[in-house]
PDB file of C-alpha atoms in Angstrom:
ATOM      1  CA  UNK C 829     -15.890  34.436 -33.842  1.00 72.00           C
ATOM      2  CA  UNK C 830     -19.268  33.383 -33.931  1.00 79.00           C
ATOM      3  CA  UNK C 831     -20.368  29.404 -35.007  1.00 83.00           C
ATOM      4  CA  UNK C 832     -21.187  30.166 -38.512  1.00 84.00           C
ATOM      5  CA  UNK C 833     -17.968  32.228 -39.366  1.00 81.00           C
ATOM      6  CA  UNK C 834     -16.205  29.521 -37.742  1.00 81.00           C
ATOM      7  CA  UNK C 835     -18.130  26.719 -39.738  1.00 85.00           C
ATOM      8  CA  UNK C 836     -17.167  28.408 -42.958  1.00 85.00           C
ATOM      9  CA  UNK C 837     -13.385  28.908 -42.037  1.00 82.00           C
ATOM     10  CA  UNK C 838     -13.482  25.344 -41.515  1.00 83.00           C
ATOM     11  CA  UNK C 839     -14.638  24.123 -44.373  1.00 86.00           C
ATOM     12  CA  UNK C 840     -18.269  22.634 -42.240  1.00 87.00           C
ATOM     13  CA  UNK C 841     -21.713  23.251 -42.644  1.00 89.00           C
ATOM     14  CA  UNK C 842     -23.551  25.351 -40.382  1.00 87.00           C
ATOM     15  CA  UNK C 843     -25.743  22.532 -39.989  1.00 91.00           C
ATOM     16  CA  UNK C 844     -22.954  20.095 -39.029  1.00 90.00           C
ATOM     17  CA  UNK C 845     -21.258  22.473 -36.449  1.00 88.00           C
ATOM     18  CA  UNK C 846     -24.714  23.224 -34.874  1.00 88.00           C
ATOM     19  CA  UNK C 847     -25.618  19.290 -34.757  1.00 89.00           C
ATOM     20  CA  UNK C 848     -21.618  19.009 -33.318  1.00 87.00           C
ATOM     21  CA  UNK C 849     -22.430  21.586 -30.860  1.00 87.00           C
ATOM     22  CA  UNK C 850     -25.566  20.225 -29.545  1.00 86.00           C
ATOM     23  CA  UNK C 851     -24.087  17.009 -28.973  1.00 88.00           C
ATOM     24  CA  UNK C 852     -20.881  18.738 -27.147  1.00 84.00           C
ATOM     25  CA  UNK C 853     -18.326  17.077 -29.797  1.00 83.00           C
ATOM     26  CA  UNK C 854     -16.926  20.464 -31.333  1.00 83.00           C
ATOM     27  CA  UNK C 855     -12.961  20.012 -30.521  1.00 80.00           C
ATOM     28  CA  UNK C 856     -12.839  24.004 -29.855  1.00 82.00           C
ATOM     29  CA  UNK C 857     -14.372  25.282 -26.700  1.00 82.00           C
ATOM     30  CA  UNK C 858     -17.491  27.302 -26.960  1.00 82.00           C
ATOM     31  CA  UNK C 859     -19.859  29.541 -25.090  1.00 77.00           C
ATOM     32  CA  UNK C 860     -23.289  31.129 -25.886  1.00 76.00           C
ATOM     33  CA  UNK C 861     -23.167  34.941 -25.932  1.00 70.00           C
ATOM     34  CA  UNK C 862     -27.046  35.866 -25.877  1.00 66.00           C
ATOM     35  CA  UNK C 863     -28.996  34.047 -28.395  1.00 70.00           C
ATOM     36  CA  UNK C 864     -24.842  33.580 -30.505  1.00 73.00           C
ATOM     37  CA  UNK C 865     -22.631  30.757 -30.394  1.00 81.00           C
ATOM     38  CA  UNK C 866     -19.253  31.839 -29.913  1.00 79.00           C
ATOM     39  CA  UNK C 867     -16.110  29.908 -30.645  1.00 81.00           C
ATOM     40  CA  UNK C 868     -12.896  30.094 -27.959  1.00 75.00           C
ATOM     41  CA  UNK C 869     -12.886  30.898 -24.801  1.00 68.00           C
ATOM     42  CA  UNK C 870     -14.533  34.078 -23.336  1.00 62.00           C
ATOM     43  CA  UNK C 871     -12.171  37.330 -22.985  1.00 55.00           C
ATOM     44  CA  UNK C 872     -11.411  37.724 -19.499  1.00 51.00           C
ATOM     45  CA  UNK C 873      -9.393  41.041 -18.913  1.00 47.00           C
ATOM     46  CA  UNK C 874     -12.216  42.961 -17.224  1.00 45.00           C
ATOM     47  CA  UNK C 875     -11.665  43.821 -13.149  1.00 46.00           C
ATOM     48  CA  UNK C 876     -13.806  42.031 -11.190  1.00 44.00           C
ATOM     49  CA  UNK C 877     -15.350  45.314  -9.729  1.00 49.00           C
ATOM     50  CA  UNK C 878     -15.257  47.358 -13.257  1.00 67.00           C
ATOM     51  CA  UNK C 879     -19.511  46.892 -14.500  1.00 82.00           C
ATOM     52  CA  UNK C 880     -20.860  44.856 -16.505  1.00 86.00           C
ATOM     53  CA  UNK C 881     -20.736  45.688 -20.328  1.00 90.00           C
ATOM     54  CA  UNK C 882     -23.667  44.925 -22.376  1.00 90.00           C
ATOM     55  CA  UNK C 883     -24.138  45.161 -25.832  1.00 89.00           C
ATOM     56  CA  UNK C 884     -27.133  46.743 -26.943  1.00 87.00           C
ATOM     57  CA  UNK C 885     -28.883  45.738 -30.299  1.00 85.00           C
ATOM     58  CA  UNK C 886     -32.015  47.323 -31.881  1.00 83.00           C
ATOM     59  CA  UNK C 887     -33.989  47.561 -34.690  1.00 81.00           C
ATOM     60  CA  UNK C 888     -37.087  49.124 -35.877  1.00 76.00           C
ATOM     61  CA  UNK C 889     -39.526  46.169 -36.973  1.00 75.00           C
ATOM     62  CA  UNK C 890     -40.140  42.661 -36.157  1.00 77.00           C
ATOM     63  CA  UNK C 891     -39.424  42.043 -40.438  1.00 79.00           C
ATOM     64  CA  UNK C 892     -35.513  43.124 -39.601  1.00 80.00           C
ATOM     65  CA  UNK C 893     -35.449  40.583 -36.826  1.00 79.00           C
ATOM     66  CA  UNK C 894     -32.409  38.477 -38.460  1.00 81.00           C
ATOM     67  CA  UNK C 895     -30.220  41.780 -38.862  1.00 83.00           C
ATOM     68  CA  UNK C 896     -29.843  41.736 -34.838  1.00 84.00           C
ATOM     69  CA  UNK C 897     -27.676  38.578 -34.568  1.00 83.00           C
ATOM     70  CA  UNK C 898     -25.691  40.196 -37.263  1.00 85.00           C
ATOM     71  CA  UNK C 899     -25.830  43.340 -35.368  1.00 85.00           C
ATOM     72  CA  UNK C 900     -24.617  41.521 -32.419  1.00 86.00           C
ATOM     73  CA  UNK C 901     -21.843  39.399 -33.859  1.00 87.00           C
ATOM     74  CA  UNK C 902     -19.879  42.953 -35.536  1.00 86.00           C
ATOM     75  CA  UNK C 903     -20.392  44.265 -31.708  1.00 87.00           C
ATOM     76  CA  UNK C 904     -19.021  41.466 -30.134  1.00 88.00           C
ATOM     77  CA  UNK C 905     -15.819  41.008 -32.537  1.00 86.00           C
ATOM     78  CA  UNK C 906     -15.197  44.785 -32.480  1.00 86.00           C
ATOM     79  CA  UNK C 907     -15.360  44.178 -28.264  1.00 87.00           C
ATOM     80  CA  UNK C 908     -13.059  41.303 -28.233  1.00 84.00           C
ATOM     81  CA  UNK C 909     -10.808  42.935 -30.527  1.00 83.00           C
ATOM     82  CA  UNK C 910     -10.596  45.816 -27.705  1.00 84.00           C
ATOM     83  CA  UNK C 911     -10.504  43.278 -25.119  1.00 83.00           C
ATOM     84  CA  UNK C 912     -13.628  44.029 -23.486  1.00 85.00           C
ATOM     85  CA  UNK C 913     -15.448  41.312 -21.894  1.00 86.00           C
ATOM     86  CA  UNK C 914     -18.964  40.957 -22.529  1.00 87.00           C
ATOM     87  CA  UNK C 915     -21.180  39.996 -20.064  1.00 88.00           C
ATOM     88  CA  UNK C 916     -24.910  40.542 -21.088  1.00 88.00           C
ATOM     89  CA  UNK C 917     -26.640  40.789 -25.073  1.00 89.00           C
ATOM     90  CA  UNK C 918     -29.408  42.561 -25.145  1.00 88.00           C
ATOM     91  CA  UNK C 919     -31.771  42.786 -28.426  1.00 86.00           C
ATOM     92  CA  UNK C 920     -34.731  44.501 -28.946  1.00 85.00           C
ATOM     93  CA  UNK C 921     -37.643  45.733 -31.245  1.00 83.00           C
ATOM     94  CA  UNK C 922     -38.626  48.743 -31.509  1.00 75.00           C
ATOM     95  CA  UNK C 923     -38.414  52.423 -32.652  1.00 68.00           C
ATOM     96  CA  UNK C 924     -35.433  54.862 -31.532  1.00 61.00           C
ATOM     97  CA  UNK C 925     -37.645  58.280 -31.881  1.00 60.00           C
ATOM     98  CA  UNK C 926     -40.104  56.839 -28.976  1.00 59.00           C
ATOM     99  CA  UNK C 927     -39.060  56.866 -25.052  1.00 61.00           C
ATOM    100  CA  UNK C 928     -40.922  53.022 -25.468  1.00 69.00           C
ATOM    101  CA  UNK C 929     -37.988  50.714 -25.489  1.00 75.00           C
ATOM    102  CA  UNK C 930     -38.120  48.909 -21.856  1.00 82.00           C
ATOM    103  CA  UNK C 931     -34.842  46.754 -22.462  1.00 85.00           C
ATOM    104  CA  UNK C 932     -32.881  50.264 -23.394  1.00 83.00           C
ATOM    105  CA  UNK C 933     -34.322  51.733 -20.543  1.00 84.00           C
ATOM    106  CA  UNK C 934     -33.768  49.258 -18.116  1.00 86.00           C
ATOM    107  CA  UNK C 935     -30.011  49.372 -19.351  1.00 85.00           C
ATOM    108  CA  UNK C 936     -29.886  53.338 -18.540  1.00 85.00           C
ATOM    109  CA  UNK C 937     -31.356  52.733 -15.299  1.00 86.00           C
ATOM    110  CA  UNK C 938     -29.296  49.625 -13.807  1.00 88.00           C
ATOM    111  CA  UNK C 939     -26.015  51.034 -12.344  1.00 87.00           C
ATOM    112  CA  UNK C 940     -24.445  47.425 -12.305  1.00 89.00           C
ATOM    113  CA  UNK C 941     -23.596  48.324 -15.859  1.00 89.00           C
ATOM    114  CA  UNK C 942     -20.844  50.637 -16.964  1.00 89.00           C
ATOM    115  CA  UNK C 943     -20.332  49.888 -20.663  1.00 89.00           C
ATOM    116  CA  UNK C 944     -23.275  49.876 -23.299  1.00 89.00           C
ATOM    117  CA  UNK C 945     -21.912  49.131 -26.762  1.00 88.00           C
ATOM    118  CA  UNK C 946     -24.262  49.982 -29.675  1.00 87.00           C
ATOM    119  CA  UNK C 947     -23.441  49.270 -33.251  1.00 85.00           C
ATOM    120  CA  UNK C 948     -24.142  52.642 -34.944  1.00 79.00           C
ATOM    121  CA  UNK C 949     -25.207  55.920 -32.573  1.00 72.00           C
ATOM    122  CA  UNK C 950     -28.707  55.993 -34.224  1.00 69.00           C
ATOM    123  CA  UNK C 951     -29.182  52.394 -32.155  1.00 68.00           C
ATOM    124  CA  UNK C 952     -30.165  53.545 -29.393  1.00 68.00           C
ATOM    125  CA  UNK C 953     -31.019  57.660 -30.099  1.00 70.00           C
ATOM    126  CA  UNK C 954     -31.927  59.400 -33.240  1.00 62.00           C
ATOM    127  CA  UNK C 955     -31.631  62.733 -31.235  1.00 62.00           C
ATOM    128  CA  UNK C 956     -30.207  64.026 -27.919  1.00 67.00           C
ATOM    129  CA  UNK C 957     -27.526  61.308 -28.123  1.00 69.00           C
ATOM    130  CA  UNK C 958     -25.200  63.825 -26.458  1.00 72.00           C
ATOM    131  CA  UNK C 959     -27.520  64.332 -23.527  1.00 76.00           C
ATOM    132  CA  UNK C 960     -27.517  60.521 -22.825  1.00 77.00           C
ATOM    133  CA  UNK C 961     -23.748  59.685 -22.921  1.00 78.00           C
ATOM    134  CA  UNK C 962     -23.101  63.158 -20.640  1.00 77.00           C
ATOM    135  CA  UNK C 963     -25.643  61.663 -17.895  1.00 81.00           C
ATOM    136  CA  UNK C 964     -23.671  57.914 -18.393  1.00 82.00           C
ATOM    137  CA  UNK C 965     -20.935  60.063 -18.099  1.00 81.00           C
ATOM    138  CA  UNK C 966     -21.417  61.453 -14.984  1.00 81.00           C
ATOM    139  CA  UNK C 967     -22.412  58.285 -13.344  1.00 84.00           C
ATOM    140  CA  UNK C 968     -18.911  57.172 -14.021  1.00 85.00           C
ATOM    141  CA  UNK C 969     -20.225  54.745 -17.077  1.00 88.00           C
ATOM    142  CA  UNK C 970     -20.195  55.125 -20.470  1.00 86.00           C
ATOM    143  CA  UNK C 971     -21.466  54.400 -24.136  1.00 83.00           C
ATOM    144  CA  UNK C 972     -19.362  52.939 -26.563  1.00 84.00           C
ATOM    145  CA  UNK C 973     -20.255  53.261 -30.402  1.00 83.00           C
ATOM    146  CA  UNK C 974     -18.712  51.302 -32.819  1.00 82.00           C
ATOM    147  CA  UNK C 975     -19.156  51.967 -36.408  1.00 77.00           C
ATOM    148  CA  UNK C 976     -16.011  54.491 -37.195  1.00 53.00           C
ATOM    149  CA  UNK C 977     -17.619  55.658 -40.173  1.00 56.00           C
ATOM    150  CA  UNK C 978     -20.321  57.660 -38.611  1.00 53.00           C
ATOM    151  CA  UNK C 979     -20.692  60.854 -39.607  1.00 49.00           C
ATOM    152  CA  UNK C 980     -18.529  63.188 -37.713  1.00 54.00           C
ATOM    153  CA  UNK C 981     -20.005  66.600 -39.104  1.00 59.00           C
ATOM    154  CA  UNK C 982     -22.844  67.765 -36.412  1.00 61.00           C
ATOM    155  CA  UNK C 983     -24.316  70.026 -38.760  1.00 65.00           C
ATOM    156  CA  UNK C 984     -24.529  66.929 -41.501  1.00 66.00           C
ATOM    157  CA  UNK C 985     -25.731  64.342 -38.616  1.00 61.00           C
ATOM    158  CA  UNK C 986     -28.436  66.823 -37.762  1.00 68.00           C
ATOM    159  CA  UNK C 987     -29.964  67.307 -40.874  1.00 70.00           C
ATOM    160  CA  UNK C 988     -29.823  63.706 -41.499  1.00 67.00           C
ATOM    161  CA  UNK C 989     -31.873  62.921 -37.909  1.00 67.00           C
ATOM    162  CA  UNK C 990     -34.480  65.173 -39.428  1.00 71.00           C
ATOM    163  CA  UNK C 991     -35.080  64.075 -42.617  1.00 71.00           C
ATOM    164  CA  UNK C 992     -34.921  60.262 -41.309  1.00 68.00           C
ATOM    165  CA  UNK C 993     -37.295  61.657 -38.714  1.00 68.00           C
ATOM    166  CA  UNK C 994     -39.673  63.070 -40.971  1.00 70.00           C
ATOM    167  CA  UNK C 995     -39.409  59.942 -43.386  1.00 69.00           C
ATOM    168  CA  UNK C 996     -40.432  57.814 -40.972  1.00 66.00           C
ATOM    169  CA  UNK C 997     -43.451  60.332 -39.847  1.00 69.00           C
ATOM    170  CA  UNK C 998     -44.897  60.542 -43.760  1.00 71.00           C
ATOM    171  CA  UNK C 999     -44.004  56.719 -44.264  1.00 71.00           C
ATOM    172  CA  UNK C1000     -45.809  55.718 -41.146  1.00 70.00           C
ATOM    173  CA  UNK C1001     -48.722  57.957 -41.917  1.00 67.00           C
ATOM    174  CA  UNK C1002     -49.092  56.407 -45.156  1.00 70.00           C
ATOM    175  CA  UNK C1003     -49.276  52.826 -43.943  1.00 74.00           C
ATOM    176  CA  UNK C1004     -51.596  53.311 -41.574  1.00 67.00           C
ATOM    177  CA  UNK C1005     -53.606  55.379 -44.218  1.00 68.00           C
ATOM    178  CA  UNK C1006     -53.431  52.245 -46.861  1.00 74.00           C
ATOM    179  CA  UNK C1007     -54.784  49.774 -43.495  1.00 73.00           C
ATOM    180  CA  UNK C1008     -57.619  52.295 -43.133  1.00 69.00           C
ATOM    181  CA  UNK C1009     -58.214  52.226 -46.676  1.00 73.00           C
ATOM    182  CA  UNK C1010     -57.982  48.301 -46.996  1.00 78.00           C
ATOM    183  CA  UNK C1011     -60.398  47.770 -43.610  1.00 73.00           C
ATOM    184  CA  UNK C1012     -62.627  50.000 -45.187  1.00 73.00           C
ATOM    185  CA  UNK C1013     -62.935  48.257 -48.513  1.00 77.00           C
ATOM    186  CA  UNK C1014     -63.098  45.057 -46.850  1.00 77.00           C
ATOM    187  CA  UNK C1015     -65.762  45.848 -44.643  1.00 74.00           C
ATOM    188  CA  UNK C1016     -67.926  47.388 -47.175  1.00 76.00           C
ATOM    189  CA  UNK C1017     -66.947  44.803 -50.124  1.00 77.00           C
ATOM    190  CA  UNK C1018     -70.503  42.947 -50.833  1.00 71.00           C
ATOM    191  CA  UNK C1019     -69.655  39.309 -50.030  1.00 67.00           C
ATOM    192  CA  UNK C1020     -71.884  37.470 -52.766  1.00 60.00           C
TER     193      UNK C1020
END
């Protein structure tokens, strides 16, 4: 469990627990798991020559920044309920219909790791997700999603990927239409 669920278990504030922590006076052990502060020791279980496993968090804008610790912390409880060890966090910003997240990529591309565990499937590819876990596959590694109340239809999963897909097309169009119009009306607004 992270610090925070273990403040509030405990009857603590946050605050105190993270003042306790910084000063090393907490009477449970603790370790920091990415940017989290996790209480107990790490789970060990993992063979030495198994991979690493990472977790992999991601979302879509820097304004749902705070929703990746919390992204984080369900992945990490669901992998120490499994008794996976986690080795490596990684978090990062940035749209799943693009080929532009370096972090992701880098994570497909290192062989050291054979375990990537996402939070939902749509984490890490809002289509071809198939295509990506048969290639882990075959290297002998694998991708691990754990939200068990994804959508199991293929037919319904599809047609959602498109509509989200096409949301996010006449959304994004629309934004950057309204900064247009705004730059436009700022540069020609008379200033006296």
């Amino acid at each position: 469990m992270n610090l925070k669920e273990w403040a509030a278990a405990t009857g603590i504030s946050y605050v105190t627990a993270r003042r306790q922590y910084a000063a090393g006076l907490l009477p449970v052990p603790t370790y920091r798991l990415g940017r989290l502060i996790m209480v107990g020791e790490p789970v060990t279980g993992a063979a030495p020559d198994a991979g690493q496993v990472v977790v992999y968090a991601c979302v879509s804008s820097a304004d749902q920044e705070p929703d990746l610790d919390r992204q984080v912390a369900r992945v990490v409880t669901w992998a120490t309920g499994q008794s996976l060890s986690v080795d490596r966090v990684v978090t990062e910003v940035g749209s799943t219909l693009g080929g532009h997240r370096k972090k992701f990529l880098a994570l497909l591309r290192d062989p050291a790791v054979s375990t990537i565990l996402v939070e939902h499937r749509d984490r890490f590819a809002r289509f071809g997700a198939e295509y990506v876990e048969a290639a882990l596959a075959a290297q002998g590694r694998r991708l691990l999603v754990v939200d068990p109340a994804e959508v199991d239809d293929d037919l319904v999963r599809d047609v959602t990927e498109i509509l989200t897909s096409l949301c996010v097309r006449l959304y994004g169009r629309r934004a950057a239409g309204n900064r247009v119009r705004r730059a436009i009306e700022a540069a020609t607004e008379d200033p006296a």
